[in-house]
Amino acid sequence: MKINGTAYRTIWLSDDGWSVEIIDQTKLPHELVTARLATMEDAAVAIRTMQVRGAPLIGATAAYGVCLALREDATDEAMDAAIAHLAEQRPTAVNLRWALEEMRKAIRNLPREERVAAAYRQAARLCDEDVETCRMIGIQGLRLIEEIAAKKEPGEPVNVLTHCNAGWIACVDWGTATSPIYQAHDKGIAMHVWVDETRPRNQGASLTAYELGAHGVPHTIVVDNAGGHLMQHGKVDVVIVGTDRVAASGDVANKIGTYLKALAAKDNDIPFYVALPHSTIDWRIDDGFKIPIEERSSDEVLKISGRLPNGSVVTVEIAAPGSGAGNPAFDVTPARLVTGLITERGICPASAEGLINLYPDRV
Amino acid sequence: MKINGTAYRTIWLSDDGWSVEIIDQTKLPHELVTARLATMEDAAVAIRTMQVRGAPLIGATAAYGVCLALREDATDEAMDAAIAHLAEQRPTAVNLRWALEEMRKAIRNLPREERVAAAYRQAARLCDEDVETCRMIGIQGLRLIEEIAAKKEPGEPVNVLTHCNAGWIACVDWGTATSPIYQAHDKGIAMHVWVDETRPRNQGASLTAYELGAHGVPHTIVVDNAGGHLMQHGKVDVVIVGTDRVAASGDVANKIGTYLKALAAKDNDIPFYVALPHSTIDWRIDDGFKIPIEERSSDEVLKISGRLPNGSVVTVEIAAPGSGAGNPAFDVTPARLVTGLITERGICPASAEGLINLYPDRV
């Protein structure tokens, strides 16, 4: 998508034809900085330190990490070591392991002298496929937005509420939850997005607001507490969120707080959609409450980073000294609260039947 | 309640017998600082700048502000001017106007030479009555906690979730939502409180956590997003919150985000109680959605204050530059989601009938 008029992806090949450039997301929203990855370890560090984040983008970065490793040593041993090392940087990200296995399949039966070129081709293919998948999610979701827009006065915006960042900077381009929004905006439909701040890491206020603003989509940041009130007062037409994992039953694991918004949407008869690529469906789990929920550091709750008036970025403690914090990172929204799942193949009910009808091949 | 073993109120008469001391809440939780109010204008500034906050405490501070004004000029004109000036410092706080009218009633028919002494007696009475009302709310709510504790293994804590600060530092002592918690804790019942951070002003993380910690009550801060997940996993036995205004229908206006917790409590069959003194009931409003909702400054969402490692307190910008924010300060929880109202007279259903049965005199 665009940043101040210039089209970007989150990851791309440098002009030298072999090293990789990324948007360093640890610097957002305070600065737009790109970083260059020249070794496999650079890629590993970028994943671990969250210079790149979002399941699809982590997978793409790991794929290029394999390319960078093979440039130095194209043996089976080096390939296996690189894949193992990259996989362990974020142990819960499903897409990371999936992308690494796709790389292994593309390389392992090739002679060593062909491996580097094949790896770069495969990494580029994974990135392009992610872009196409996200674009198709947008095309599918666009229909919903067009239906809402058709019932409004001309120019009256469609109000979408979203939680966390399931945007293009979590993917390679377009995003998942944001893709229908960008498609609608680019088509000239008046859009307005309520951006949940998304404590504790504030991905909404810092990343979603940043990317919507950079692409020119009107939006308003609200604290996570505000969404229910906005829905009670008719200020939300539809909720669209992303997901970290969808159970085969249609239950949705996503950023902590998603469940509360789903309850409020239900209570106010507002449609609640979840946007996802097929790779997010976990066919092995038939109950969302079996999805393990990561408990993260209390520091994410007790401290926060921000800009001082002089522009420098500092971290401050915000809570009562001596008080501890709990920090579950995700929650599970039961399928009964989800109006539908927006995938690259179409929109289906959040149910075992809905999913299997859309994915009889269980890709 | 106690701060590190010493009993405090939020407001008290100085040793000189006429000036007033308060805990300066703008310095919490980073520092415990008391401030001295020696003039009516000192009291007005303390209310306006939120050195004191919480409806009951604002009323108490305004009452002493009248005393300080009368010391300098005990004419009717001076009294009227002081009351008018103090009332406009926080135009929406119901308790502020109520306390000022109580002062006027106690003073106006007295000769000038008796007014100062009468004013101090009345201000002290309002403070003592607030303490007694809050204590009785605690006694009433204690029954609920005892019932929950009776079903637990010995020593297993009763888990209460609360939102915002309806604690003793919002009142003169005890608090409203916290009063049953303190009563239970002081009686030796094992308690644990989930403290909602309460964005945007973070009264939970900074004030509720502070006062619970200072009194020795075990607690854990969580982001506002986490409560639903905790309830899904059986980690909350009861929700108790305060309120800014209760409609005669039983609908409850309280800090933004309260409605989301009420929805989650309902979805998980967890009792949801609201604690309040009689002065919070608005008999003139029969529908909570008629209660005006204050929209506050976007800076409360976009900026935050905290401690640097060197101990100094700074304000930083935390959101994407250029993005705006909405900031509704309260929401309305429909009576259908409220298990009961805990008042100084007893616990009643959140309904017109429940309220009128408890308050046939409509005090």
Short mmCIF file of N, CA and C in Angstrom, two decimals, chain B residues 186-303:
data_model
loop_
_atom_site.label_atom_id
_atom_site.label_comp_id
_atom_site.label_asym_id
_atom_site.label_seq_id
_atom_site.Cartn_x
_atom_site.Cartn_y
_atom_site.Cartn_z
N ASP B 186 -10.17 -7.13 55.65
CA ASP B 186 -9.90 -6.82 57.06
C ASP B 186 -10.46 -7.91 57.99
N LYS B 187 -11.47 -8.63 57.49
CA LYS B 187 -12.06 -9.72 58.27
C LYS B 187 -11.28 -11.02 58.11
N GLY B 188 -10.27 -11.01 57.24
CA GLY B 188 -9.43 -12.20 57.09
C GLY B 188 -9.82 -13.12 55.95
N ILE B 189 -10.78 -12.70 55.12
CA ILE B 189 -11.12 -13.50 53.93
C ILE B 189 -10.05 -13.27 52.87
N ALA B 190 -9.56 -14.36 52.27
CA ALA B 190 -8.53 -14.24 51.23
C ALA B 190 -9.14 -13.59 50.00
N MET B 191 -8.57 -12.48 49.57
CA MET B 191 -9.10 -11.73 48.44
C MET B 191 -8.03 -11.58 47.36
N HIS B 192 -8.48 -11.51 46.12
CA HIS B 192 -7.59 -11.13 45.02
C HIS B 192 -8.40 -10.30 44.03
N VAL B 193 -7.88 -9.15 43.67
CA VAL B 193 -8.61 -8.23 42.80
C VAL B 193 -7.92 -8.12 41.44
N TRP B 194 -8.68 -8.35 40.36
CA TRP B 194 -8.21 -8.03 39.01
C TRP B 194 -8.52 -6.57 38.78
N VAL B 195 -7.49 -5.79 38.58
CA VAL B 195 -7.66 -4.34 38.43
C VAL B 195 -7.57 -3.98 36.95
N ASP B 196 -8.70 -3.61 36.34
CA ASP B 196 -8.67 -3.11 34.97
C ASP B 196 -7.83 -1.83 34.92
N GLU B 197 -6.90 -1.81 34.00
CA GLU B 197 -6.06 -0.62 33.82
C GLU B 197 -6.90 0.67 33.68
N THR B 198 -7.96 0.59 32.88
CA THR B 198 -8.93 1.67 32.68
C THR B 198 -8.37 2.84 31.87
N ARG B 199 -8.09 2.52 30.60
CA ARG B 199 -7.73 3.57 29.65
C ARG B 199 -8.95 4.44 29.39
N PRO B 200 -8.79 5.74 29.10
CA PRO B 200 -7.48 6.36 28.85
C PRO B 200 -6.78 6.94 30.07
N ARG B 201 -7.45 7.23 31.16
CA ARG B 201 -6.77 7.92 32.26
C ARG B 201 -6.09 6.96 33.23
N ASN B 202 -6.28 5.66 33.01
CA ASN B 202 -5.56 4.64 33.80
C ASN B 202 -5.79 4.73 35.31
N GLN B 203 -7.03 5.07 35.69
CA GLN B 203 -7.31 5.17 37.12
C GLN B 203 -7.18 3.82 37.82
N GLY B 204 -7.38 2.73 37.08
CA GLY B 204 -7.21 1.41 37.69
C GLY B 204 -5.75 1.14 38.01
N ALA B 205 -4.90 1.23 36.99
CA ALA B 205 -3.48 0.90 37.16
C ALA B 205 -2.79 1.88 38.10
N SER B 206 -3.26 3.14 38.12
CA SER B 206 -2.54 4.13 38.92
C SER B 206 -3.17 4.34 40.29
N LEU B 207 -4.50 4.30 40.40
CA LEU B 207 -5.14 4.63 41.68
C LEU B 207 -5.66 3.39 42.42
N THR B 208 -6.45 2.55 41.73
CA THR B 208 -6.98 1.37 42.41
C THR B 208 -5.84 0.44 42.83
N ALA B 209 -4.90 0.20 41.92
CA ALA B 209 -3.76 -0.65 42.28
C ALA B 209 -2.97 -0.03 43.42
N TYR B 210 -2.81 1.29 43.38
CA TYR B 210 -2.08 1.98 44.45
C TYR B 210 -2.75 1.78 45.80
N GLU B 211 -4.07 2.04 45.86
CA GLU B 211 -4.72 1.99 47.18
C GLU B 211 -4.85 0.56 47.69
N LEU B 212 -5.09 -0.39 46.78
CA LEU B 212 -5.15 -1.79 47.23
C LEU B 212 -3.78 -2.23 47.74
N GLY B 213 -2.73 -1.87 47.01
CA GLY B 213 -1.38 -2.23 47.42
C GLY B 213 -1.02 -1.60 48.75
N ALA B 214 -1.37 -0.32 48.92
CA ALA B 214 -1.02 0.39 50.15
C ALA B 214 -1.72 -0.21 51.36
N HIS B 215 -2.94 -0.75 51.13
CA HIS B 215 -3.69 -1.36 52.24
C HIS B 215 -3.35 -2.85 52.39
N GLY B 216 -2.60 -3.39 51.44
CA GLY B 216 -2.17 -4.78 51.56
C GLY B 216 -3.10 -5.80 50.93
N VAL B 217 -3.96 -5.38 50.01
CA VAL B 217 -4.88 -6.33 49.36
C VAL B 217 -4.23 -6.88 48.09
N PRO B 218 -4.08 -8.21 47.98
CA PRO B 218 -3.48 -8.79 46.77
C PRO B 218 -4.28 -8.42 45.51
N HIS B 219 -3.57 -8.09 44.46
CA HIS B 219 -4.24 -7.65 43.23
C HIS B 219 -3.30 -7.81 42.05
N THR B 220 -3.87 -7.81 40.85
CA THR B 220 -3.11 -7.91 39.61
C THR B 220 -3.71 -6.95 38.61
N ILE B 221 -2.88 -6.11 38.03
CA ILE B 221 -3.35 -5.20 36.97
C ILE B 221 -3.49 -5.98 35.67
N VAL B 222 -4.56 -5.74 34.93
CA VAL B 222 -4.70 -6.29 33.58
C VAL B 222 -5.17 -5.17 32.66
N VAL B 223 -4.86 -5.30 31.37
CA VAL B 223 -5.41 -4.33 30.42
C VAL B 223 -6.91 -4.54 30.33
N ASP B 224 -7.60 -3.52 29.89
CA ASP B 224 -9.07 -3.58 29.82
C ASP B 224 -9.55 -4.69 28.89
N ASN B 225 -8.69 -5.08 27.94
CA ASN B 225 -9.04 -6.15 27.00
C ASN B 225 -9.11 -7.53 27.64
N ALA B 226 -8.52 -7.71 28.82
CA ALA B 226 -8.30 -9.07 29.34
C ALA B 226 -9.48 -9.66 30.10
N GLY B 227 -10.37 -8.82 30.61
CA GLY B 227 -11.41 -9.30 31.52
C GLY B 227 -12.28 -10.42 30.97
N GLY B 228 -12.65 -10.32 29.68
CA GLY B 228 -13.49 -11.36 29.09
C GLY B 228 -12.80 -12.71 29.10
N HIS B 229 -11.54 -12.71 28.73
CA HIS B 229 -10.75 -13.94 28.74
C HIS B 229 -10.65 -14.53 30.15
N LEU B 230 -10.42 -13.68 31.14
CA LEU B 230 -10.35 -14.16 32.53
C LEU B 230 -11.67 -14.80 32.94
N MET B 231 -12.78 -14.18 32.55
CA MET B 231 -14.09 -14.73 32.91
C MET B 231 -14.33 -16.06 32.19
N GLN B 232 -13.95 -16.15 30.92
CA GLN B 232 -14.13 -17.42 30.19
C GLN B 232 -13.40 -18.57 30.87
N HIS B 233 -12.31 -18.24 31.57
CA HIS B 233 -11.48 -19.28 32.16
C HIS B 233 -11.68 -19.41 33.67
N GLY B 234 -12.82 -18.91 34.18
CA GLY B 234 -13.18 -19.15 35.59
C GLY B 234 -12.32 -18.40 36.59
N LYS B 235 -11.66 -17.33 36.14
CA LYS B 235 -10.75 -16.63 37.04
C LYS B 235 -11.38 -15.42 37.73
N VAL B 236 -12.67 -15.21 37.49
CA VAL B 236 -13.38 -14.09 38.13
C VAL B 236 -14.63 -14.66 38.81
N ASP B 237 -14.78 -14.38 40.13
CA ASP B 237 -15.98 -14.84 40.84
C ASP B 237 -17.09 -13.82 40.80
N VAL B 238 -16.73 -12.56 40.82
CA VAL B 238 -17.74 -11.49 40.85
C VAL B 238 -17.12 -10.21 40.31
N VAL B 239 -17.92 -9.42 39.63
CA VAL B 239 -17.49 -8.09 39.19
C VAL B 239 -18.19 -7.06 40.08
N ILE B 240 -17.43 -6.12 40.61
CA ILE B 240 -18.02 -5.00 41.36
C ILE B 240 -17.43 -3.71 40.83
N VAL B 241 -18.29 -2.80 40.39
CA VAL B 241 -17.84 -1.50 39.90
C VAL B 241 -18.61 -0.41 40.62
N GLY B 242 -18.15 0.82 40.47
CA GLY B 242 -18.87 1.98 40.97
C GLY B 242 -19.74 2.56 39.87
N THR B 243 -20.23 3.77 40.07
CA THR B 243 -21.06 4.41 39.04
C THR B 243 -21.05 5.92 39.24
N ASP B 244 -21.21 6.62 38.14
CA ASP B 244 -21.32 8.08 38.20
C ASP B 244 -22.77 8.53 38.30
N ARG B 245 -23.68 7.72 37.76
CA ARG B 245 -25.09 8.06 37.86
C ARG B 245 -25.91 6.80 37.56
N VAL B 246 -26.91 6.53 38.39
CA VAL B 246 -27.83 5.43 38.14
C VAL B 246 -29.20 6.03 37.84
N ALA B 247 -29.77 5.66 36.68
CA ALA B 247 -31.11 6.13 36.34
C ALA B 247 -32.14 5.43 37.23
N ALA B 248 -33.30 6.01 37.35
CA ALA B 248 -34.37 5.43 38.18
C ALA B 248 -34.78 4.05 37.65
N SER B 249 -34.43 3.76 36.41
CA SER B 249 -34.72 2.46 35.80
C SER B 249 -33.70 1.38 36.17
N GLY B 250 -32.60 1.79 36.79
CA GLY B 250 -31.54 0.83 37.13
C GLY B 250 -30.41 0.77 36.12
N ASP B 251 -30.51 1.50 35.01
CA ASP B 251 -29.39 1.60 34.07
C ASP B 251 -28.25 2.35 34.74
N VAL B 252 -27.03 1.95 34.40
CA VAL B 252 -25.86 2.44 35.14
C VAL B 252 -24.88 3.16 34.21
N ALA B 253 -24.63 4.43 34.46
CA ALA B 253 -23.55 5.14 33.75
C ALA B 253 -22.28 5.00 34.58
N ASN B 254 -21.23 4.56 33.92
CA ASN B 254 -19.95 4.43 34.62
C ASN B 254 -18.85 4.59 33.58
N LYS B 255 -17.63 4.56 34.05
CA LYS B 255 -16.45 4.73 33.20
C LYS B 255 -16.55 3.91 31.92
N ILE B 256 -16.13 4.49 30.82
CA ILE B 256 -16.16 3.83 29.52
C ILE B 256 -15.53 2.41 29.63
N GLY B 257 -16.21 1.44 29.06
CA GLY B 257 -15.71 0.06 29.10
C GLY B 257 -16.46 -0.81 30.09
N THR B 258 -17.22 -0.20 31.00
CA THR B 258 -17.97 -0.98 31.99
C THR B 258 -18.97 -1.90 31.29
N TYR B 259 -19.64 -1.37 30.26
CA TYR B 259 -20.63 -2.15 29.50
C TYR B 259 -20.03 -3.44 28.93
N LEU B 260 -18.80 -3.36 28.43
CA LEU B 260 -18.15 -4.56 27.85
C LEU B 260 -17.94 -5.63 28.92
N LYS B 261 -17.59 -5.22 30.13
CA LYS B 261 -17.38 -6.19 31.21
C LYS B 261 -18.71 -6.79 31.66
N ALA B 262 -19.75 -5.98 31.62
CA ALA B 262 -21.08 -6.49 31.99
C ALA B 262 -21.55 -7.54 30.98
N LEU B 263 -21.28 -7.30 29.69
CA LEU B 263 -21.63 -8.28 28.66
C LEU B 263 -20.87 -9.59 28.89
N ALA B 264 -19.59 -9.48 29.19
CA ALA B 264 -18.78 -10.69 29.40
C ALA B 264 -19.23 -11.44 30.65
N ALA B 265 -19.60 -10.69 31.70
CA ALA B 265 -20.08 -11.34 32.92
C ALA B 265 -21.36 -12.13 32.61
N LYS B 266 -22.29 -11.49 31.88
CA LYS B 266 -23.54 -12.16 31.51
C LYS B 266 -23.25 -13.41 30.70
N ASP B 267 -22.34 -13.31 29.73
CA ASP B 267 -22.04 -14.44 28.83
C ASP B 267 -21.41 -15.61 29.59
N ASN B 268 -20.84 -15.31 30.74
CA ASN B 268 -20.16 -16.36 31.51
C ASN B 268 -20.83 -16.64 32.85
N ASP B 269 -22.07 -16.16 33.02
CA ASP B 269 -22.82 -16.40 34.25
C ASP B 269 -22.08 -15.97 35.51
N ILE B 270 -21.45 -14.82 35.43
CA ILE B 270 -20.72 -14.28 36.58
C ILE B 270 -21.51 -13.08 37.10
N PRO B 271 -21.75 -13.01 38.42
CA PRO B 271 -22.54 -11.88 38.93
C PRO B 271 -21.83 -10.53 38.72
N PHE B 272 -22.60 -9.54 38.35
CA PHE B 272 -22.09 -8.20 38.06
C PHE B 272 -22.82 -7.20 38.94
N TYR B 273 -22.12 -6.65 39.93
CA TYR B 273 -22.74 -5.73 40.88
C TYR B 273 -22.20 -4.31 40.73
N VAL B 274 -23.07 -3.36 41.05
CA VAL B 274 -22.70 -1.95 41.03
C VAL B 274 -22.91 -1.40 42.44
N ALA B 275 -21.87 -0.77 43.00
CA ALA B 275 -21.94 -0.23 44.37
C ALA B 275 -22.12 1.29 44.30
N LEU B 276 -23.03 1.81 45.11
CA LEU B 276 -23.33 3.24 45.04
C LEU B 276 -23.98 3.74 46.32
N PRO B 277 -23.74 5.02 46.65
CA PRO B 277 -24.51 5.67 47.70
C PRO B 277 -25.81 6.22 47.10
N HIS B 278 -26.80 6.47 47.94
CA HIS B 278 -28.09 6.96 47.46
C HIS B 278 -27.96 8.23 46.62
N SER B 279 -26.94 9.04 46.90
CA SER B 279 -26.83 10.33 46.20
C SER B 279 -26.49 10.16 44.72
N THR B 280 -26.17 8.94 44.30
CA THR B 280 -25.83 8.69 42.90
C THR B 280 -27.07 8.34 42.06
N ILE B 281 -28.19 8.09 42.73
CA ILE B 281 -29.41 7.76 41.99
C ILE B 281 -30.03 9.05 41.45
N ASP B 282 -30.32 9.07 40.16
CA ASP B 282 -30.96 10.24 39.55
C ASP B 282 -32.42 9.89 39.29
N TRP B 283 -33.28 10.31 40.22
CA TRP B 283 -34.70 9.93 40.15
C TRP B 283 -35.42 10.60 38.98
N ARG B 284 -34.80 11.64 38.41
CA ARG B 284 -35.46 12.39 37.33
C ARG B 284 -35.27 11.71 35.96
N ILE B 285 -34.36 10.75 35.89
CA ILE B 285 -34.07 10.12 34.59
C ILE B 285 -34.52 8.66 34.63
N ASP B 286 -35.41 8.30 33.70
CA ASP B 286 -35.98 6.95 33.74
C ASP B 286 -35.38 6.03 32.68
N ASP B 287 -34.33 6.49 32.01
CA ASP B 287 -33.70 5.71 30.95
C ASP B 287 -32.23 6.11 30.91
N GLY B 288 -31.36 5.13 31.13
CA GLY B 288 -29.93 5.43 31.20
C GLY B 288 -29.40 6.12 29.96
N PHE B 289 -30.04 5.84 28.81
CA PHE B 289 -29.51 6.42 27.58
C PHE B 289 -29.84 7.92 27.44
N LYS B 290 -30.58 8.45 28.43
CA LYS B 290 -30.78 9.90 28.47
C LYS B 290 -29.67 10.60 29.26
N ILE B 291 -28.80 9.83 29.90
CA ILE B 291 -27.71 10.44 30.66
C ILE B 291 -26.69 10.99 29.66
N PRO B 292 -26.36 12.27 29.76
CA PRO B 292 -25.38 12.82 28.81
C PRO B 292 -23.99 12.24 29.05
N ILE B 293 -23.33 11.89 27.95
CA ILE B 293 -21.98 11.30 28.03
C ILE B 293 -20.95 12.34 27.63
N GLU B 294 -20.07 12.62 28.57
CA GLU B 294 -19.03 13.63 28.35
C GLU B 294 -18.00 13.13 27.35
N GLU B 295 -17.68 13.95 26.33
CA GLU B 295 -16.58 13.65 25.41
C GLU B 295 -15.39 14.47 25.88
N ARG B 296 -14.29 13.77 26.21
CA ARG B 296 -13.14 14.48 26.78
C ARG B 296 -12.05 14.67 25.73
N SER B 297 -10.97 15.31 26.14
CA SER B 297 -9.90 15.66 25.21
C SER B 297 -9.24 14.43 24.60
N SER B 298 -8.92 14.52 23.29
CA SER B 298 -8.21 13.43 22.62
C SER B 298 -6.81 13.24 23.19
N ASP B 299 -6.27 14.28 23.82
CA ASP B 299 -4.94 14.13 24.42
C ASP B 299 -4.89 13.02 25.47
N GLU B 300 -6.02 12.76 26.12
CA GLU B 300 -6.02 11.67 27.12
C GLU B 300 -5.74 10.32 26.48
N VAL B 301 -6.08 10.18 25.19
CA VAL B 301 -5.84 8.93 24.46
C VAL B 301 -4.45 8.93 23.83
N LEU B 302 -4.05 10.08 23.31
CA LEU B 302 -2.84 10.16 22.47
C LEU B 302 -1.56 10.36 23.27
N LYS B 303 -1.69 10.79 24.55
CA LYS B 303 -0.51 11.04 25.39
C LYS B 303 -0.67 10.29 26.70
#
